[in-house]
Coordinates of C-alpha atoms and ligand atoms in Angstrom, one line a residue:
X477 CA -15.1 -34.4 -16.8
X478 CA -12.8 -31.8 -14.9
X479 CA -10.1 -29.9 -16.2
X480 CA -8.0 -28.2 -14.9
X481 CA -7.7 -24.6 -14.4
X482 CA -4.2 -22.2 -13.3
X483 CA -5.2 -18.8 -11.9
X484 CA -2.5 -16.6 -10.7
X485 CA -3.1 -13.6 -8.3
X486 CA -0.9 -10.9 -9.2
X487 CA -0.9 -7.9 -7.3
X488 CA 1.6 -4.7 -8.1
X489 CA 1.9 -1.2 -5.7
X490 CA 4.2 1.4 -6.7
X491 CA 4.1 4.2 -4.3
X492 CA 5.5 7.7 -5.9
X493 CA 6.1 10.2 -3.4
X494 CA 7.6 12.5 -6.7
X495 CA 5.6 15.5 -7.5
X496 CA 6.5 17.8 -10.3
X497 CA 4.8 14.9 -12.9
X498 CA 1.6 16.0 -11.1
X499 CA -1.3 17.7 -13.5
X500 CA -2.7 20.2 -11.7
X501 CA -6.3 19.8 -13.4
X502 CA -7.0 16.5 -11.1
X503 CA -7.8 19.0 -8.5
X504 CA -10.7 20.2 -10.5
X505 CA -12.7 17.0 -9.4
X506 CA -12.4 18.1 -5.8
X507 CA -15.9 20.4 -5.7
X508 CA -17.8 17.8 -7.1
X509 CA -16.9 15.0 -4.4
X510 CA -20.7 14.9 -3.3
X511 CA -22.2 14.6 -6.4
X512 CA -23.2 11.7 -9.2
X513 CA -20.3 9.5 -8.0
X514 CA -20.9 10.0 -4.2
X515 CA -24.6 8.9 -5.0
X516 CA -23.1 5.6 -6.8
X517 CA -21.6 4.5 -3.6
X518 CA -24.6 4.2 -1.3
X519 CA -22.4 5.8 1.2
X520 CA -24.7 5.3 4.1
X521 CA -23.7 5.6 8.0
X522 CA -21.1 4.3 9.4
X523 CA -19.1 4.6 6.3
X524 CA -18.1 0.8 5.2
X525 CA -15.2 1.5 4.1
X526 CA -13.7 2.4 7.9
X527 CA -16.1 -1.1 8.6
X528 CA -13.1 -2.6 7.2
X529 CA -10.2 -0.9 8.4
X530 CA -9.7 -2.7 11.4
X531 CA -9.5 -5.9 9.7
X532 CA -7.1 -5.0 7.1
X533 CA -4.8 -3.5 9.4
X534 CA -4.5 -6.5 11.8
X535 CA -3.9 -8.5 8.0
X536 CA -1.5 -5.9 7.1
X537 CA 0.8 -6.4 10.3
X538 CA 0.4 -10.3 10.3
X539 CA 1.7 -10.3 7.0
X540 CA 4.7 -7.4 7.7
X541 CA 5.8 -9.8 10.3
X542 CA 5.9 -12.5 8.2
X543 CA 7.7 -11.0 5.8
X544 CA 10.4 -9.7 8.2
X545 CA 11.1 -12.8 9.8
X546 CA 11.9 -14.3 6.8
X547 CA 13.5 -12.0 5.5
X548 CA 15.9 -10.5 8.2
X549 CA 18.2 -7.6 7.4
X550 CA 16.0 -6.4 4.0
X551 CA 14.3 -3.7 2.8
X552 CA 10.2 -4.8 3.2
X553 CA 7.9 -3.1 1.0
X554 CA 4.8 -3.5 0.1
X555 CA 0.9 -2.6 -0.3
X556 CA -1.4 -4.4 2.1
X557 CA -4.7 -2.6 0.9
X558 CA -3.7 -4.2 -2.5
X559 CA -3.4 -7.5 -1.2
X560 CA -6.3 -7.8 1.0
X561 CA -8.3 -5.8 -2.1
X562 CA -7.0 -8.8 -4.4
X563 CA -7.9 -12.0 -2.2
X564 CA -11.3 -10.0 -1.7
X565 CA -12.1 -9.7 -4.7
X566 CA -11.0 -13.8 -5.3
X567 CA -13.3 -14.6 -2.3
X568 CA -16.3 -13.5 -5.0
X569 CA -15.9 -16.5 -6.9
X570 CA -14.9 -19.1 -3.7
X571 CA -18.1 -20.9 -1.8
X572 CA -17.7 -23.0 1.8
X573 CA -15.0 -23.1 3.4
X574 CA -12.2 -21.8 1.0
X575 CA -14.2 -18.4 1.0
X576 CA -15.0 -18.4 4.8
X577 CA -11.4 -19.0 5.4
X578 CA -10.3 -16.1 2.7
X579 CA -12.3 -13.6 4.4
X580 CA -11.4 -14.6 8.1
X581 CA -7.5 -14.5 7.4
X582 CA -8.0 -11.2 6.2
X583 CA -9.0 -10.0 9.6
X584 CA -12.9 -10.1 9.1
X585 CA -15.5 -11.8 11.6
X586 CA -18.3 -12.5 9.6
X587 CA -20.5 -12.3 12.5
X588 CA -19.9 -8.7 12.7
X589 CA -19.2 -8.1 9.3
X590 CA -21.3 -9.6 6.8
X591 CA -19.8 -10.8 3.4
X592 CA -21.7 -8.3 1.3
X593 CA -20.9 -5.2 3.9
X594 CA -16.9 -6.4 3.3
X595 CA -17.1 -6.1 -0.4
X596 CA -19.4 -2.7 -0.1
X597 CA -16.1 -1.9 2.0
X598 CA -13.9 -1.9 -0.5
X599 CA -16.0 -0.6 -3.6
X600 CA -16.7 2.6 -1.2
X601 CA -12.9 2.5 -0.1
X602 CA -11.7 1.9 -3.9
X603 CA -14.1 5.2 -5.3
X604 CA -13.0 7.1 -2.5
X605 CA -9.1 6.3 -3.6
X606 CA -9.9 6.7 -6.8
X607 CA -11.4 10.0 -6.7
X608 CA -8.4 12.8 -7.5
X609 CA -7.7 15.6 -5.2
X610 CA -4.8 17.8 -5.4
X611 CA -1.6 17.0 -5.1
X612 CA -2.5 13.3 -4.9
X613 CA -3.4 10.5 -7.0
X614 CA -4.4 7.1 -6.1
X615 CA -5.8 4.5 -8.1
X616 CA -6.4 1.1 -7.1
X617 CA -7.5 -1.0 -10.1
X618 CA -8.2 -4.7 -11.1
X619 CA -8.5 -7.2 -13.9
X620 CA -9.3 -10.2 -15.0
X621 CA -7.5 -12.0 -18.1
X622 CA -8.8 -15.3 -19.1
X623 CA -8.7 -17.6 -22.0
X624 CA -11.5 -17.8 -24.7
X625 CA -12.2 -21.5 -24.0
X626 CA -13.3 -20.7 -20.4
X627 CA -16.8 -20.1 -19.1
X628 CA -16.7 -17.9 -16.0
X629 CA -19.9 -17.9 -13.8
X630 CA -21.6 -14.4 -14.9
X631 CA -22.2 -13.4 -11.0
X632 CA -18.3 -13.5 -10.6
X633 CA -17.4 -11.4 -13.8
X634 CA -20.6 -9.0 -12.4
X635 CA -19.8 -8.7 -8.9
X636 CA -16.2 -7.9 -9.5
X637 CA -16.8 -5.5 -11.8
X638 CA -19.4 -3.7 -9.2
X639 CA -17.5 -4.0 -6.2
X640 CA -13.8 -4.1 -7.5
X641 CA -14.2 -2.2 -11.0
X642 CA -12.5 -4.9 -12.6
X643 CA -12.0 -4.8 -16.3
X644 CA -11.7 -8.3 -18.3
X645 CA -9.5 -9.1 -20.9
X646 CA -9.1 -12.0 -23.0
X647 CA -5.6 -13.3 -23.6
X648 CA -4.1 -16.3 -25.2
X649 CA -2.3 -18.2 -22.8
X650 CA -1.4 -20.8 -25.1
X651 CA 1.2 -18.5 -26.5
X652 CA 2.4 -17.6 -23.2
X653 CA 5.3 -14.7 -24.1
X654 CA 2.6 -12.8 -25.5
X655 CA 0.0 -13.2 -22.8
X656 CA 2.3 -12.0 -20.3
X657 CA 3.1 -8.9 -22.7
X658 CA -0.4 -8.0 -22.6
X659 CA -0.3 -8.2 -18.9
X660 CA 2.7 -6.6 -18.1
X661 CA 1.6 -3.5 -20.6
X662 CA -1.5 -3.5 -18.9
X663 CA 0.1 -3.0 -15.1
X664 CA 2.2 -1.1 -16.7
X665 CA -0.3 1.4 -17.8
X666 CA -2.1 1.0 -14.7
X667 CA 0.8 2.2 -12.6
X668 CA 2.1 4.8 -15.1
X669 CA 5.3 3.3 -16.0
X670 CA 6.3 2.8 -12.3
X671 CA 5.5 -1.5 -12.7
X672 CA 6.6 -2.7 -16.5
X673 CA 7.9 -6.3 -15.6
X674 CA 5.4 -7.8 -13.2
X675 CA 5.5 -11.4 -14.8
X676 CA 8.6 -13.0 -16.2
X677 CA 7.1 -16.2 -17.5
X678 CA 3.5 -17.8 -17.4
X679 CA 2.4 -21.3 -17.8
X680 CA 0.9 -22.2 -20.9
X681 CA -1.7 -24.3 -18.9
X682 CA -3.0 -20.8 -16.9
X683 CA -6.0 -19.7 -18.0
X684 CA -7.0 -17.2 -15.7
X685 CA -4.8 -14.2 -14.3
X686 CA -6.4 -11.7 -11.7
X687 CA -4.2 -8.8 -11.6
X688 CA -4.7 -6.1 -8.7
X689 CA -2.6 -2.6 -8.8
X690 CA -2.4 0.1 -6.7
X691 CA -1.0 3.9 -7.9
X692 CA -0.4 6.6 -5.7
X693 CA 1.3 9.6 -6.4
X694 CA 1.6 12.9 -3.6
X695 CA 3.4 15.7 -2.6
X696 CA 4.5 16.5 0.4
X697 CA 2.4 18.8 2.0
X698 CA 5.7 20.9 3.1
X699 CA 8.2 20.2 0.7
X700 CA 12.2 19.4 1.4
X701 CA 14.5 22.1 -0.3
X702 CA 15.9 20.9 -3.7
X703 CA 19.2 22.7 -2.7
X704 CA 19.7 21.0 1.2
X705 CA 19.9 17.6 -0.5
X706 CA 23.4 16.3 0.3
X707 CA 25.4 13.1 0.8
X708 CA 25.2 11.7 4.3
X709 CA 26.1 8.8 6.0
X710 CA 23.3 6.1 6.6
X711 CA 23.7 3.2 9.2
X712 CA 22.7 0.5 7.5
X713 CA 23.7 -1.7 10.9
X714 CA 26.7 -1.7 13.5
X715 CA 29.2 -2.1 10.7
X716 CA 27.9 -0.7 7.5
X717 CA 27.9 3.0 6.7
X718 CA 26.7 3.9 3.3
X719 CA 26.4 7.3 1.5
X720 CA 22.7 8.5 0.8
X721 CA 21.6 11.3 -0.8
X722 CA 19.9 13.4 3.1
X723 CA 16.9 15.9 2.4
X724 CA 16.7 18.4 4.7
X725 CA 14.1 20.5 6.4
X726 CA 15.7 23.2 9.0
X727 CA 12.6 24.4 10.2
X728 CA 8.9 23.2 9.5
X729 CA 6.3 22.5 12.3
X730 CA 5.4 18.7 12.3
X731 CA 3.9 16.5 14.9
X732 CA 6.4 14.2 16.5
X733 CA 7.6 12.3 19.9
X734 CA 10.3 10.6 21.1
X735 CA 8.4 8.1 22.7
X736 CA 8.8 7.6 26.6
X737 CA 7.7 3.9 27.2
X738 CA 9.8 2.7 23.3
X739 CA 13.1 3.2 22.0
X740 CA 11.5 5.0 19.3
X741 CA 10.7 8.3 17.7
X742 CA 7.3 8.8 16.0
X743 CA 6.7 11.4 13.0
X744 CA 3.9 12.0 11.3
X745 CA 4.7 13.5 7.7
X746 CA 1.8 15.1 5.6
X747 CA 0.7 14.7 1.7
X748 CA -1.5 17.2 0.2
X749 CA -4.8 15.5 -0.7
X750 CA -5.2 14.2 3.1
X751 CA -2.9 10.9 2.9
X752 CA -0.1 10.9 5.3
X753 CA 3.4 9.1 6.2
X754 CA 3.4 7.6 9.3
X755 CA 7.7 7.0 10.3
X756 CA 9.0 5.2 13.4
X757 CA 12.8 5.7 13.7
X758 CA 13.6 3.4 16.3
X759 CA 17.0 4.8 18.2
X760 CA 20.6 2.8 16.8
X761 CA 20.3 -0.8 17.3
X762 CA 16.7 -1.6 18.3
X763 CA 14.8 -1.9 15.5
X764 CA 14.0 -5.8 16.7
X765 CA 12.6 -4.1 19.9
X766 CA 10.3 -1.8 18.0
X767 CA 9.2 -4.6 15.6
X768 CA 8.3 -6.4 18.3
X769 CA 5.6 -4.2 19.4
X770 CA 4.2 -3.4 16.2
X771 CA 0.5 -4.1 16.3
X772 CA -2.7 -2.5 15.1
X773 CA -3.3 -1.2 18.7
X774 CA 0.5 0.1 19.0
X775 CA 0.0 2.0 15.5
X776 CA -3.1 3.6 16.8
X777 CA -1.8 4.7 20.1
X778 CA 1.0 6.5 18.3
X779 CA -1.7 8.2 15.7
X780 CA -3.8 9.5 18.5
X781 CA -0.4 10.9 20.6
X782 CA 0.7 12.4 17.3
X783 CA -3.0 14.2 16.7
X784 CA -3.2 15.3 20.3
X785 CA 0.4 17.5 19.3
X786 CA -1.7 19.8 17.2
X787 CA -0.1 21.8 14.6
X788 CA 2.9 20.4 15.4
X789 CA 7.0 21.9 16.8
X790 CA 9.7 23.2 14.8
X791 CA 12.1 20.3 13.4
X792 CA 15.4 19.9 11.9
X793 CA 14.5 17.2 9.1
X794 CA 16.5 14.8 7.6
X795 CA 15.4 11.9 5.4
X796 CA 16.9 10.0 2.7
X797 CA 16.1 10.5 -0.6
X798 CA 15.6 6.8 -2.6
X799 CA 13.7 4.3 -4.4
X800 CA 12.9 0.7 -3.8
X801 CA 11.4 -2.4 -5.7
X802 CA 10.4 -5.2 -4.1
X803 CA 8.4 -8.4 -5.2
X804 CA 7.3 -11.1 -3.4
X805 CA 5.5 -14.5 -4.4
X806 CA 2.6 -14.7 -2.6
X807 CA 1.6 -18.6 -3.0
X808 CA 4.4 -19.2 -0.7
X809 CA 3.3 -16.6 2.0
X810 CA -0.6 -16.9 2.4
X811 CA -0.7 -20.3 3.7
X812 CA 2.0 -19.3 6.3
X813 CA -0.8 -17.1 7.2
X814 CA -3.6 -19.5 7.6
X815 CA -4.8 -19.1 3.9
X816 CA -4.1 -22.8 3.5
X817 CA -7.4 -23.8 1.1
X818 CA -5.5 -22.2 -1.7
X819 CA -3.3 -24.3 -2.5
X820 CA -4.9 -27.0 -1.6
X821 CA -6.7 -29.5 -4.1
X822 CA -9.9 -29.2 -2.0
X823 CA -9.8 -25.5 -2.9
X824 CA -13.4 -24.6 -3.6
X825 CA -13.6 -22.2 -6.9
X826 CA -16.8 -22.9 -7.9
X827 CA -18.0 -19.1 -7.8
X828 CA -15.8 -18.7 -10.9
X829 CA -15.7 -21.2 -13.6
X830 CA -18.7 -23.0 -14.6
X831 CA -17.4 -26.6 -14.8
X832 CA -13.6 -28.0 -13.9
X833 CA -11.3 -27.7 -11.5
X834 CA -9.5 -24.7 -10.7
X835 CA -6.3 -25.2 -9.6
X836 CA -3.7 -23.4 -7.2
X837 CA -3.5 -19.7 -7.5
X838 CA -0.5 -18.5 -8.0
X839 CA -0.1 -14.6 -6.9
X840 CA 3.1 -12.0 -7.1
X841 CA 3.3 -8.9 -5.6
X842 CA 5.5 -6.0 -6.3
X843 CA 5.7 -2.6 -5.3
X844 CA 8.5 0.7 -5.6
X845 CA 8.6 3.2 -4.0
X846 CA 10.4 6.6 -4.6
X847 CA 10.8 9.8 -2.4
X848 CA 11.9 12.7 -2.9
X849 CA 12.2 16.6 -2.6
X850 CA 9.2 18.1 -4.8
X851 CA 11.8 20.3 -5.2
X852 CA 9.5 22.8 -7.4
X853 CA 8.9 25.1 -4.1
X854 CA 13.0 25.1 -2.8
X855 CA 12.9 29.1 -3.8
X856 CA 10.2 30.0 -1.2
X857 CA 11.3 27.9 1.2
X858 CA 14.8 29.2 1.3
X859 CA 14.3 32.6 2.5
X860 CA 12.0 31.1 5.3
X861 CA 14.5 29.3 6.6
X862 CA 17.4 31.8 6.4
X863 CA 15.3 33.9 8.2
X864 CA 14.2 31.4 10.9
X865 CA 17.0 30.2 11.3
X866 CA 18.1 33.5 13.0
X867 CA 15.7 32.6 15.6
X868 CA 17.1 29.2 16.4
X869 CA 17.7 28.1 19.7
X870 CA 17.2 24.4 20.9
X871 CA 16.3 22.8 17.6
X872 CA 14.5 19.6 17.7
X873 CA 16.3 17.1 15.5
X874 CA 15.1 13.9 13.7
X875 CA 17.8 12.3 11.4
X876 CA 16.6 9.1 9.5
X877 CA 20.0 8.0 9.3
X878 CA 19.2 4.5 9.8
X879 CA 16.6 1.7 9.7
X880 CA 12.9 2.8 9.4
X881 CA 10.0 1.6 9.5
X882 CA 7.1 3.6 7.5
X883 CA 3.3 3.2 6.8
X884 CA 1.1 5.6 4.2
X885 CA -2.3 6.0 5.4
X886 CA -5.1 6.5 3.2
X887 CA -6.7 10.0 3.3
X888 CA -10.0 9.0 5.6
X889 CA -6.2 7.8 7.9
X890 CA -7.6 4.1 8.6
X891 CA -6.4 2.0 6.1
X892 CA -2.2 1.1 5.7
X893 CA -2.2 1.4 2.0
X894 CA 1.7 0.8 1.7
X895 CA 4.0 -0.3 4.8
X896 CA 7.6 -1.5 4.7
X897 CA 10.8 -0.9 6.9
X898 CA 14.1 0.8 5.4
X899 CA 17.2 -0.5 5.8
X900 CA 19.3 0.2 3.0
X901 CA 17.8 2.8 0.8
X902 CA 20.4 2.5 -2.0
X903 CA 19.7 -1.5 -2.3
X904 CA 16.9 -1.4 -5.0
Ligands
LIG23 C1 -24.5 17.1 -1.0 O1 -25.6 16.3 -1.4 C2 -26.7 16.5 -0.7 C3 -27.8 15.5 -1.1 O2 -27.7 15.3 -2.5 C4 -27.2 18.0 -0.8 O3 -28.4 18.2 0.0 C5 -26.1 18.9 -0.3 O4 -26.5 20.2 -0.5 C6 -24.8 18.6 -1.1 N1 -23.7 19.4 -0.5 C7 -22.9 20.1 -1.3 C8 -21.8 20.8 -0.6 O5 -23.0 20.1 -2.5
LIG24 C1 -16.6 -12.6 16.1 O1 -17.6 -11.7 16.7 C2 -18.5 -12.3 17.6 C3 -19.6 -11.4 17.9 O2 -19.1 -10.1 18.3 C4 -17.7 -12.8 18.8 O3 -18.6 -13.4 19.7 C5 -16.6 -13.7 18.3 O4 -15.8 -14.1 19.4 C6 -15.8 -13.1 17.3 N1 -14.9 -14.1 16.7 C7 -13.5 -13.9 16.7 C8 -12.8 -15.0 16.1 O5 -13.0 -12.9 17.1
LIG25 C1 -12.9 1.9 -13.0 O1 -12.1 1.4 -14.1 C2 -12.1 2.3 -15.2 C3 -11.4 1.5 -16.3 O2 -10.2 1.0 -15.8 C4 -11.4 3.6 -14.8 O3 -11.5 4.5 -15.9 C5 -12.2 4.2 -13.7 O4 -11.6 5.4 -13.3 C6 -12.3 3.3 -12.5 N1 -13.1 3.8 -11.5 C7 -12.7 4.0 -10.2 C8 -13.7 4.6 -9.3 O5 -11.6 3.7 -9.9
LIG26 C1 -25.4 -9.0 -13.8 O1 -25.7 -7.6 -13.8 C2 -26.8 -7.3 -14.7 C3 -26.9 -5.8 -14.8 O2 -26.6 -5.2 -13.5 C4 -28.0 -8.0 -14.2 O3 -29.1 -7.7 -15.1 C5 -27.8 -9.5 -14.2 O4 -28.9 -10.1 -13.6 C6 -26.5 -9.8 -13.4 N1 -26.3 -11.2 -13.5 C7 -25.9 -12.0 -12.5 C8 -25.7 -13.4 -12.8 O5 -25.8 -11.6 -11.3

């Protein structure tokens, strides 16, 4: 006899870009990155986790232009290495062709990518994340809640744990308001705060949630004065000016181009710990244009222009100062993506429960992010620049004064770990 089984996907990404919360002993880690941990791994040639990369970035952009035409005009935010982490690790438990079609959507040939070198992938990607350096954090975790009255198959609850680190709870989904209390305070505690409200209601009937979170925390590797911050003007569009509160750097060496073939500039803006912001400012009015181009190959020609600058010229810096939230229901954009067997009866789940039917994922995503300052180091930096500014001449000026569009690369600079374009940073 079958029952039937309700799993939802839920996937959460704050980004925190805030730095004074920071605890200096994570750093400590940092000498010991080849040790005990590094052995764990089986990090062999040709490191799997950059095996991956390419395919998660083409996923990553599919699903950013998805996103934005649908939704035209709005802030897009979100965390692709989550998402593609999440449906990996739900690929574990899929057989035939739901799983084959899982892993080819997310931009993997299997021909040159075996299954088990995709999952190595993400394990070696997810330790590497997860190990602390300072002035950065990043965690991506996972879990598994599922009712008592459900008998998982023991290679999915092992091989999630090895490749994905997932943790599994038991929750009681037949009082619904208290399973998605446990949940929430789990992501919650996962993301430090930054994610408290990832489910609003759950159906009695679920009785399996995966959950998939990312947390990343950094400092800018050359912090914007506390004391510049000021109230600009922000071009939202042709016909919408808004106030936002404008950092400003007078003088810092960065590597950036206008480039000469796009109506675009190109900046690329360092953390400490490695990771870095990658932010296109397209010039007033063609942010369609520069959408239109954006493609893993396009991305990767404007990383190796920006590394052949070197250390980088002097800039005059502005950039808004804000925080976003975004959320997005994720049953409703995969298929438009080719992920069609999932919510589709002929789903094939068998990898995870023992007997029944498991029925229609259902997956959320949310993600915040917040820049700002890291104000801690304004003193320093003030003298600098009223000394440089002496000196001035031609100053090179970027002013993100309207729409954006920004990526965070991981720290080994191949994966998108959060991407999203800015077009009103004081809509939430
Ligand atoms: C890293 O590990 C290898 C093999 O365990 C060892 O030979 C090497 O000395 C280590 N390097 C450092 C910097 O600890
Ligand atoms: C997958 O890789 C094989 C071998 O390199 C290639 O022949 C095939 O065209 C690729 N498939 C797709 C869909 O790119
Ligand atoms: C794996 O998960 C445990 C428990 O959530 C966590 O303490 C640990 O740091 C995680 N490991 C990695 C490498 O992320
Ligand atoms: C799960 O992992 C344990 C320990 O690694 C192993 O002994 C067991 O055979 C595994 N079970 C399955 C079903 O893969």
């Amino acid at each position: 006899m079958l029952f039937a089984v309700h799993l939802l996907l839920l996937l959460a990404g704050p980004l925190s870009v805030a730095g004074k919360q920071l605890q200096p002993e994570h750093g400590v880690e940092d000498h010991h990155a080849n040790s005990s941990r590094q052995a764990l791994l089986g990090a062999a040639e040709g490191s799997p986790s950059l095996r991956i990369a390419p395919g998660n970035t083409d996923f990553a952009l599919n699903l950013y232009h998805l996103v934005s035409s649908q939704r035209a005009g709005q802030n897009i935010f979100f965390s692709p290495l989550s998402i593609s982490a999440g449906l990996a690790m739900l690929s574990l438990g899929a057989r035939s062709h739901t799983k084959d079609q899982i892993l080819k959507h997310l931009g993997f040939n299997l021909t040159q990518l075996p299954e088990p070198t995709i999952h190595q992938g993400f394990r070696h990607l997810l330790h590497k994340l997860g190990h602390p350096s300072s002035g950065m954090e990043a965690h991506l975790g996972s879990s598994l809640f599922l009712s008592q009255d459900l008998e998982l198959v023991p290679a999915f609850l092992n091989d999630t744990a090895a490749f994905y680190n997932a943790s599994v709870f038991h929750a009681n989904f037949r009082e619904p308001v208290e399973a998605a209390r446990l949940i929430n305070e789990h992501v919650r505690e996962g993301t430090r705060g930054k994610i408290s409200d990832l489910i609003a209601n759950l159906s009695p009937s679920t009785q399996l949630v995966l959950v998939n979170y990312i947390y990343f925390k950094a400092l800018w590797e050359k912090p914007f004065p506390l004391f510049k911050t000021k109230p600009s003007d922000f071009h939202v569009d042709e016909n919408t000016v808004i106030q936002v509160p404008m950092m400003i750097q007078e003088r810092e060496m960065h590597r950036y181009f206008h480039d000469r073939h796009l109506p675009c500039s190109v900046l690329h803006l360092d953390y400490k710990g490695g990771a870095l912001a990658l932010l296109i400012l397209p010039d007033p009015g063609k942010m369609a244009e520069v959408e239109e181009v954006l493609t893993p190959e396009m991305l990767r020609r404007w990383n190796r222009l920006l590394h052949k600058l070197g250390p980088g010229r002097k800039l005059e810096l502005h950039f808004p100062k804000f925080s976003i939230t975004t959320s997005y229901v994720l049953d409703q954009i995969l298929p438009l993506l080719g992920f069609t067997d999932l919510l589709s009866p002929q789903a094939d789940f068998s990898g995870i429960i023992k007997q029944g039917h498991l029925q229609v994922p259902k997956g959320f995503h949310k993600a915040t992010l917040d820049v700002n300052e890291f104000g801690t180091e304004a003193a320093a930096a003030t003298s600098f620049v009223a000394f440089l500014s002496a000196v001035r001449k031609d100053p090179h000026v970027l002013k993100f004064n309207r729409p954006f569009l920004m990526a965070i690369l991981s720290p080994d600079k191949h994966n998108i770990l959060f991407l999203g374009k800015i077009v009103n940073p004081l809509k939430l």
